[in-house]
PDB file of C-alpha atoms in Angstrom:
ATOM      1  CA  UNK G   1       0.000   0.000   0.000  1.00  0.00           C
ATOM      2  CA  UNK G   2       2.860   2.342   0.799  1.00  0.00           C
ATOM      3  CA  UNK G   3       4.289   1.817  -2.667  1.00  0.00           C
ATOM      4  CA  UNK G   4       1.028   2.810  -4.281  1.00  0.00           C
ATOM      5  CA  UNK G   5       0.872   5.982  -2.227  1.00  0.00           C
ATOM      6  CA  UNK G   6       4.484   6.828  -3.074  1.00  0.00           C
ATOM      7  CA  UNK G   7       3.803   6.384  -6.786  1.00  0.00           C
ATOM      8  CA  UNK G   8       0.686   8.546  -6.494  1.00  0.00           C
ATOM      9  CA  UNK G   9       2.600  11.333  -4.763  1.00  0.00           C
ATOM     10  CA  UNK G  10       5.388  11.205  -7.358  1.00  0.00           C
ATOM     11  CA  UNK G  11       2.938  11.414 -10.256  1.00  0.00           C
ATOM     12  CA  UNK G  12       1.022  14.236  -8.595  1.00  0.00           C
ATOM     13  CA  UNK G  13       4.293  16.138  -8.088  1.00  0.00           C
ATOM     14  CA  UNK G  14       5.289  15.612 -11.756  1.00  0.00           C
ATOM     15  CA  UNK G  15       1.895  16.922 -12.885  1.00  0.00           C
ATOM     16  CA  UNK G  16       2.285  20.024 -10.716  1.00  0.00           C
ATOM     17  CA  UNK G  17       5.689  20.675 -12.269  1.00  0.00           C
ATOM     18  CA  UNK G  18       4.217  20.371 -15.782  1.00  0.00           C
ATOM     19  CA  UNK G  19       1.396  22.794 -14.949  1.00  0.00           C
ATOM     20  CA  UNK G  20       3.901  25.271 -13.497  1.00  0.00           C
ATOM     21  CA  UNK G  21       6.127  24.948 -16.583  1.00  0.00           C
ATOM     22  CA  UNK G  22       3.132  25.487 -18.879  1.00  0.00           C
ATOM     23  CA  UNK G  23       2.243  28.706 -17.056  1.00  0.00           C
ATOM     24  CA  UNK G  24       5.825  29.945 -17.350  1.00  0.00           C
ATOM     25  CA  UNK G  25       5.905  29.053 -21.043  1.00  0.00           C
ATOM     26  CA  UNK G  26       2.659  30.895 -21.638  1.00  0.00           C
ATOM     27  CA  UNK G  27       4.178  33.986 -20.049  1.00  0.00           C
ATOM     28  CA  UNK G  28       7.307  33.706 -22.197  1.00  0.00           C
ATOM     29  CA  UNK G  29       5.298  33.233 -25.354  1.00  0.00           C
ATOM     30  CA  UNK G  30       3.114  36.218 -24.601  1.00  0.00           C
ATOM     31  CA  UNK G  31       6.274  38.329 -24.252  1.00  0.00           C
ATOM     32  CA  UNK G  32       7.924  36.821 -27.350  1.00  0.00           C
ATOM     33  CA  UNK G  33       4.925  37.218 -29.624  1.00  0.00           C
ATOM     34  CA  UNK G  34       5.226  40.989 -30.273  1.00  0.00           C
ATOM     35  CA  UNK G  35       8.975  40.683 -30.912  1.00  0.00           C
ATOM     36  CA  UNK G  36       8.493  37.810 -33.353  1.00  0.00           C
ATOM     37  CA  UNK G  37       5.640  39.608 -35.124  1.00  0.00           C
ATOM     38  CA  UNK G  38       7.701  42.776 -35.689  1.00  0.00           C
ATOM     39  CA  UNK G  39      10.627  40.680 -36.896  1.00  0.00           C
ATOM     40  CA  UNK G  40       8.413  38.875 -39.416  1.00  0.00           C
ATOM     41  CA  UNK G  41       7.115  42.219 -40.717  1.00  0.00           C
ATOM     42  CA  UNK G  42      10.677  43.503 -41.224  1.00  0.00           C
ATOM     43  CA  UNK G  43      11.660  40.324 -43.075  1.00  0.00           C
ATOM     44  CA  UNK G  44       8.575  40.495 -45.315  1.00  0.00           C
ATOM     45  CA  UNK G  45       9.370  44.156 -46.123  1.00  0.00           C
ATOM     46  CA  UNK G  46      12.979  43.207 -46.980  1.00  0.00           C
ATOM     47  CA  UNK G  47      11.760  40.425 -49.256  1.00  0.00           C
ATOM     48  CA  UNK G  48       9.429  42.838 -51.065  1.00  0.00           C
ATOM     49  CA  UNK G  49      12.325  45.308 -51.435  1.00  0.00           C
ATOM     50  CA  UNK G  50      14.656  42.610 -52.763  1.00  0.00           C
ATOM     51  CA  UNK G  51      11.993  41.625 -55.283  1.00  0.00           C
ATOM     52  CA  UNK G  52      11.759  45.237 -56.470  1.00  0.00           C
ATOM     53  CA  UNK G  53       8.548  46.275 -54.727  1.00  0.00           C
ATOM     54  CA  UNK G  54       7.904  49.173 -52.338  1.00  0.00           C
ATOM     55  CA  UNK G  55      11.071  51.066 -53.318  1.00  0.00           C
ATOM     56  CA  UNK G  56       9.505  54.569 -53.497  1.00  0.00           C
ATOM     57  CA  UNK G  57       9.513  55.326 -49.750  1.00  0.00           C
ATOM     58  CA  UNK G  58      13.200  54.305 -49.399  1.00  0.00           C
ATOM     59  CA  UNK G  59      15.895  56.981 -49.097  1.00  0.00           C
ATOM     60  CA  UNK G  60      19.048  57.059 -51.214  1.00  0.00           C
ATOM     61  CA  UNK G  61      21.120  55.459 -48.447  1.00  0.00           C
ATOM     62  CA  UNK G  62      18.581  52.687 -47.984  1.00  0.00           C
ATOM     63  CA  UNK G  63      18.593  52.029 -51.743  1.00  0.00           C
ATOM     64  CA  UNK G  64      22.414  51.941 -51.809  1.00  0.00           C
ATOM     65  CA  UNK G  65      22.418  49.594 -48.825  1.00  0.00           C
ATOM     66  CA  UNK G  66      19.852  47.368 -50.576  1.00  0.00           C
ATOM     67  CA  UNK G  67      21.970  47.362 -53.743  1.00  0.00           C
ATOM     68  CA  UNK G  68      25.058  46.456 -51.712  1.00  0.00           C
ATOM     69  CA  UNK G  69      23.190  43.585 -50.038  1.00  0.00           C
ATOM     70  CA  UNK G  70      21.993  42.293 -53.410  1.00  0.00           C
ATOM     71  CA  UNK G  71      25.541  42.472 -54.846  1.00  0.00           C
ATOM     72  CA  UNK G  72      26.979  40.696 -51.812  1.00  0.00           C
ATOM     73  CA  UNK G  73      24.324  37.992 -52.035  1.00  0.00           C
ATOM     74  CA  UNK G  74      24.952  37.597 -55.759  1.00  0.00           C
ATOM     75  CA  UNK G  75      28.710  37.205 -55.175  1.00  0.00           C
ATOM     76  CA  UNK G  76      28.060  34.583 -52.492  1.00  0.00           C
ATOM     77  CA  UNK G  77      25.739  32.717 -54.824  1.00  0.00           C
ATOM     78  CA  UNK G  78      28.281  32.764 -57.662  1.00  0.00           C
ATOM     79  CA  UNK G  79      31.077  31.625 -55.345  1.00  0.00           C
ATOM     80  CA  UNK G  80      28.920  28.815 -53.995  1.00  0.00           C
ATOM     81  CA  UNK G  81      27.914  27.789 -57.517  1.00  0.00           C
ATOM     82  CA  UNK G  82      31.570  27.756 -58.626  1.00  0.00           C
ATOM     83  CA  UNK G  83      32.550  25.775 -55.536  1.00  0.00           C
ATOM     84  CA  UNK G  84      29.834  23.186 -56.196  1.00  0.00           C
ATOM     85  CA  UNK G  85      30.823  23.007 -59.865  1.00  0.00           C
ATOM     86  CA  UNK G  86      34.483  22.419 -58.984  1.00  0.00           C
ATOM     87  CA  UNK G  87      33.533  19.791 -56.400  1.00  0.00           C
ATOM     88  CA  UNK G  88      31.329  18.079 -58.962  1.00  0.00           C
ATOM     89  CA  UNK G  89      34.124  18.130 -61.555  1.00  0.00           C
ATOM     90  CA  UNK G  90      36.562  16.758 -58.991  1.00  0.00           C
ATOM     91  CA  UNK G  91      34.172  13.960 -58.033  1.00  0.00           C
ATOM     92  CA  UNK G  92      33.578  13.109 -61.687  1.00  0.00           C
ATOM     93  CA  UNK G  93      37.330  13.008 -62.349  1.00  0.00           C
ATOM     94  CA  UNK G  94      37.821  10.682 -59.371  1.00  0.00           C
ATOM     95  CA  UNK G  95      35.023   8.479 -60.629  1.00  0.00           C
ATOM     96  CA  UNK G  96      36.552   8.519 -64.128  1.00  0.00           C
ATOM     97  CA  UNK G  97      39.941   7.436 -62.737  1.00  0.00           C
ATOM     98  CA  UNK G  98      38.320   4.670 -60.698  1.00  0.00           C
ATOM     99  CA  UNK G  99      36.383   3.431 -63.729  1.00  0.00           C
ATOM    100  CA  UNK G 100      39.505   3.611 -65.889  1.00  0.00           C
ATOM    101  CA  UNK G 101      41.451   1.593 -63.299  1.00  0.00           C
ATOM    102  CA  UNK G 102      38.635  -0.932 -63.132  1.00  0.00           C
ATOM    103  CA  UNK G 103      38.549  -1.107 -66.933  1.00  0.00           C
ATOM    104  CA  UNK G 104      42.312  -1.679 -67.083  1.00  0.00           C
ATOM    105  CA  UNK G 105      42.071  -4.382 -64.430  1.00  0.00           C
ATOM    106  CA  UNK G 106      39.257  -6.129 -66.315  1.00  0.00           C
ATOM    107  CA  UNK G 107      41.231  -5.896 -69.578  1.00  0.00           C
ATOM    108  CA  UNK G 108      44.228  -7.530 -67.862  1.00  0.00           C
ATOM    109  CA  UNK G 109      42.006 -10.292 -66.491  1.00  0.00           C
ATOM    110  CA  UNK G 110      40.503 -10.818 -69.947  1.00  0.00           C
ATOM    111  CA  UNK G 111      43.936 -11.046 -71.577  1.00  0.00           C
ATOM    112  CA  UNK G 112      45.090 -13.455 -68.874  1.00  0.00           C
ATOM    113  CA  UNK G 113      42.020 -15.652 -69.374  1.00  0.00           C
ATOM    114  CA  UNK G 114      42.506 -15.588 -73.154  1.00  0.00           C
ATOM    115  CA  UNK G 115      46.158 -16.534 -72.702  1.00  0.00           C
ATOM    116  CA  UNK G 116      45.232 -19.341 -70.295  1.00  0.00           C
ATOM    117  CA  UNK G 117      42.536 -20.604 -72.664  1.00  0.00           C
ATOM    118  CA  UNK G 118      44.948 -20.539 -75.614  1.00  0.00           C
ATOM    119  CA  UNK G 119      47.549 -22.438 -73.594  1.00  0.00           C
ATOM    120  CA  UNK G 120      44.954 -25.013 -72.562  1.00  0.00           C
ATOM    121  CA  UNK G 121      43.825 -25.453 -76.167  1.00  0.00           C
ATOM    122  CA  UNK G 122      47.434 -25.848 -77.308  1.00  0.00           C
ATOM    123  CA  UNK G 123      48.081 -28.407 -74.572  1.00  0.00           C
ATOM    124  CA  UNK G 124      44.933 -30.303 -75.509  1.00  0.00           C
ATOM    125  CA  UNK G 125      45.946 -30.261 -79.177  1.00  0.00           C
ATOM    126  CA  UNK G 126      49.427 -31.531 -78.300  1.00  0.00           C
ATOM    127  CA  UNK G 127      48.040 -34.165 -75.959  1.00  0.00           C
ATOM    128  CA  UNK G 128      45.441 -35.376 -78.454  1.00  0.00           C
ATOM    129  CA  UNK G 129      47.878 -35.588 -81.407  1.00  0.00           C
ATOM    130  CA  UNK G 130      49.717 -38.749 -80.258  1.00  0.00           C
ATOM    131  CA  UNK G 131      46.465 -40.439 -79.306  1.00  0.00           C
ATOM    132  CA  UNK G 132      44.712 -39.892 -82.613  1.00  0.00           C
ATOM    133  CA  UNK G 133      46.992 -40.343 -85.626  1.00  0.00           C
ATOM    134  CA  UNK G 134      45.928 -38.451 -88.687  1.00  0.00           C
ATOM    135  CA  UNK G 135      44.907 -40.600 -91.604  1.00  0.00           C
ATOM    136  CA  UNK G 136      45.178 -39.456 -95.196  1.00  0.00           C
ATOM    137  CA  UNK G 137      41.855 -38.600 -96.709  1.00  0.00           C
ATOM    138  CA  UNK G 138      40.405 -40.846 -99.367  1.00  0.00           C
ATOM    139  CA  UNK G 139      38.933 -38.904-102.236  1.00  0.00           C
ATOM    140  CA  UNK G 140      37.292 -40.509-105.183  1.00  0.00           C
ATOM    141  CA  UNK G 141      36.914 -37.699-107.644  1.00  0.00           C
ATOM    142  CA  UNK G 142      35.691 -39.656-110.642  1.00  0.00           C
ATOM    143  CA  UNK G 143      32.632 -41.138-109.003  1.00  0.00           C
ATOM    144  CA  UNK G 144      31.692 -37.829-107.368  1.00  0.00           C
ATOM    145  CA  UNK G 145      31.898 -35.991-110.664  1.00  0.00           C
ATOM    146  CA  UNK G 146      29.735 -38.571-112.407  1.00  0.00           C
ATOM    147  CA  UNK G 147      27.122 -38.414-109.643  1.00  0.00           C
ATOM    148  CA  UNK G 148      27.123 -34.635-109.638  1.00  0.00           C
ATOM    149  CA  UNK G 149      26.383 -34.516-113.336  1.00  0.00           C
ATOM    150  CA  UNK G 150      23.392 -36.700-112.673  1.00  0.00           C
ATOM    151  CA  UNK G 151      24.199 -39.175-115.427  1.00  0.00           C
ATOM    152  CA  UNK G 152      24.240 -42.944-115.081  1.00  0.00           C
ATOM    153  CA  UNK G 153      27.445 -44.297-113.596  1.00  0.00           C
ATOM    154  CA  UNK G 154      29.327 -45.979-116.404  1.00  0.00           C
ATOM    155  CA  UNK G 155      32.707 -47.616-116.424  1.00  0.00           C
ATOM    156  CA  UNK G 156      35.198 -44.735-116.308  1.00  0.00           C
ATOM    157  CA  UNK G 157      37.821 -44.287-118.944  1.00  0.00           C
ATOM    158  CA  UNK G 158      41.154 -46.006-118.343  1.00  0.00           C
ATOM    159  CA  UNK G 159      42.977 -42.635-118.732  1.00  0.00           C
ATOM    160  CA  UNK G 160      40.568 -40.975-116.332  1.00  0.00           C
ATOM    161  CA  UNK G 161      41.060 -43.747-113.756  1.00  0.00           C
ATOM    162  CA  UNK G 162      44.828 -43.401-113.924  1.00  0.00           C
ATOM    163  CA  UNK G 163      44.585 -39.617-113.469  1.00  0.00           C
ATOM    164  CA  UNK G 164      42.305 -40.060-110.455  1.00  0.00           C
ATOM    165  CA  UNK G 165      44.680 -42.609-108.962  1.00  0.00           C
ATOM    166  CA  UNK G 166      47.608 -40.246-109.354  1.00  0.00           C
ATOM    167  CA  UNK G 167      45.806 -37.303-107.749  1.00  0.00           C
ATOM    168  CA  UNK G 168      44.056 -39.355-105.063  1.00  0.00           C
ATOM    169  CA  UNK G 169      45.949 -40.329-101.934  1.00  0.00           C
ATOM    170  CA  UNK G 170      45.391 -44.015-101.231  1.00  0.00           C
ATOM    171  CA  UNK G 171      46.430 -45.667 -97.955  1.00  0.00           C
ATOM    172  CA  UNK G 172      49.043 -48.409 -98.210  1.00  0.00           C
ATOM    173  CA  UNK G 173      46.676 -51.190 -97.213  1.00  0.00           C
ATOM    174  CA  UNK G 174      44.295 -50.357-100.105  1.00  0.00           C
ATOM    175  CA  UNK G 175      47.014 -49.997-102.681  1.00  0.00           C
ATOM    176  CA  UNK G 176      46.860 -53.664-103.797  1.00  0.00           C
ATOM    177  CA  UNK G 177      43.058 -53.593-103.911  1.00  0.00           C
ATOM    178  CA  UNK G 178      42.968 -50.540-106.219  1.00  0.00           C
ATOM    179  CA  UNK G 179      45.536 -52.017-108.619  1.00  0.00           C
ATOM    180  CA  UNK G 180      43.638 -55.347-108.938  1.00  0.00           C
ATOM    181  CA  UNK G 181      40.271 -53.852-109.742  1.00  0.00           C
TER     182      UNK G 181
END
């Protein structure tokens, strides 16, 4: 029960503090309001003057001061614009260098992979050569020519057969067979 009462007293005390703070804030705001209102009016008048309105009631000094403020603001804007442009150019140059480096690195990797692939293909070609001996090709030109002309296959001329035999490479094991036929 004591705990409940202690919690109640603490919460009641916190509420009293909040009410007291609200009253103090209300007093501060009521004092601040006129100052803030006059400040807003001055700023709105300056904005109208900067935009070119309400210039007739201004004196020569006020106009010169306004012109000086506009010039100063314009210089600041130009300086800031130039600074941002230079920063942007610098960032773009850094990005260009990084991309160029990345491009060079990728080109090196590509060349290395091409070189490795070429070496592997050469090794495979060298390794496969002893396993698979190359055989001379057997070409029979006379029969192909007759079939291409579309005519009936007749016995070829003896001169034509000899010419085909001279130009055609025949393996050694078929040599006797070709001579006997």
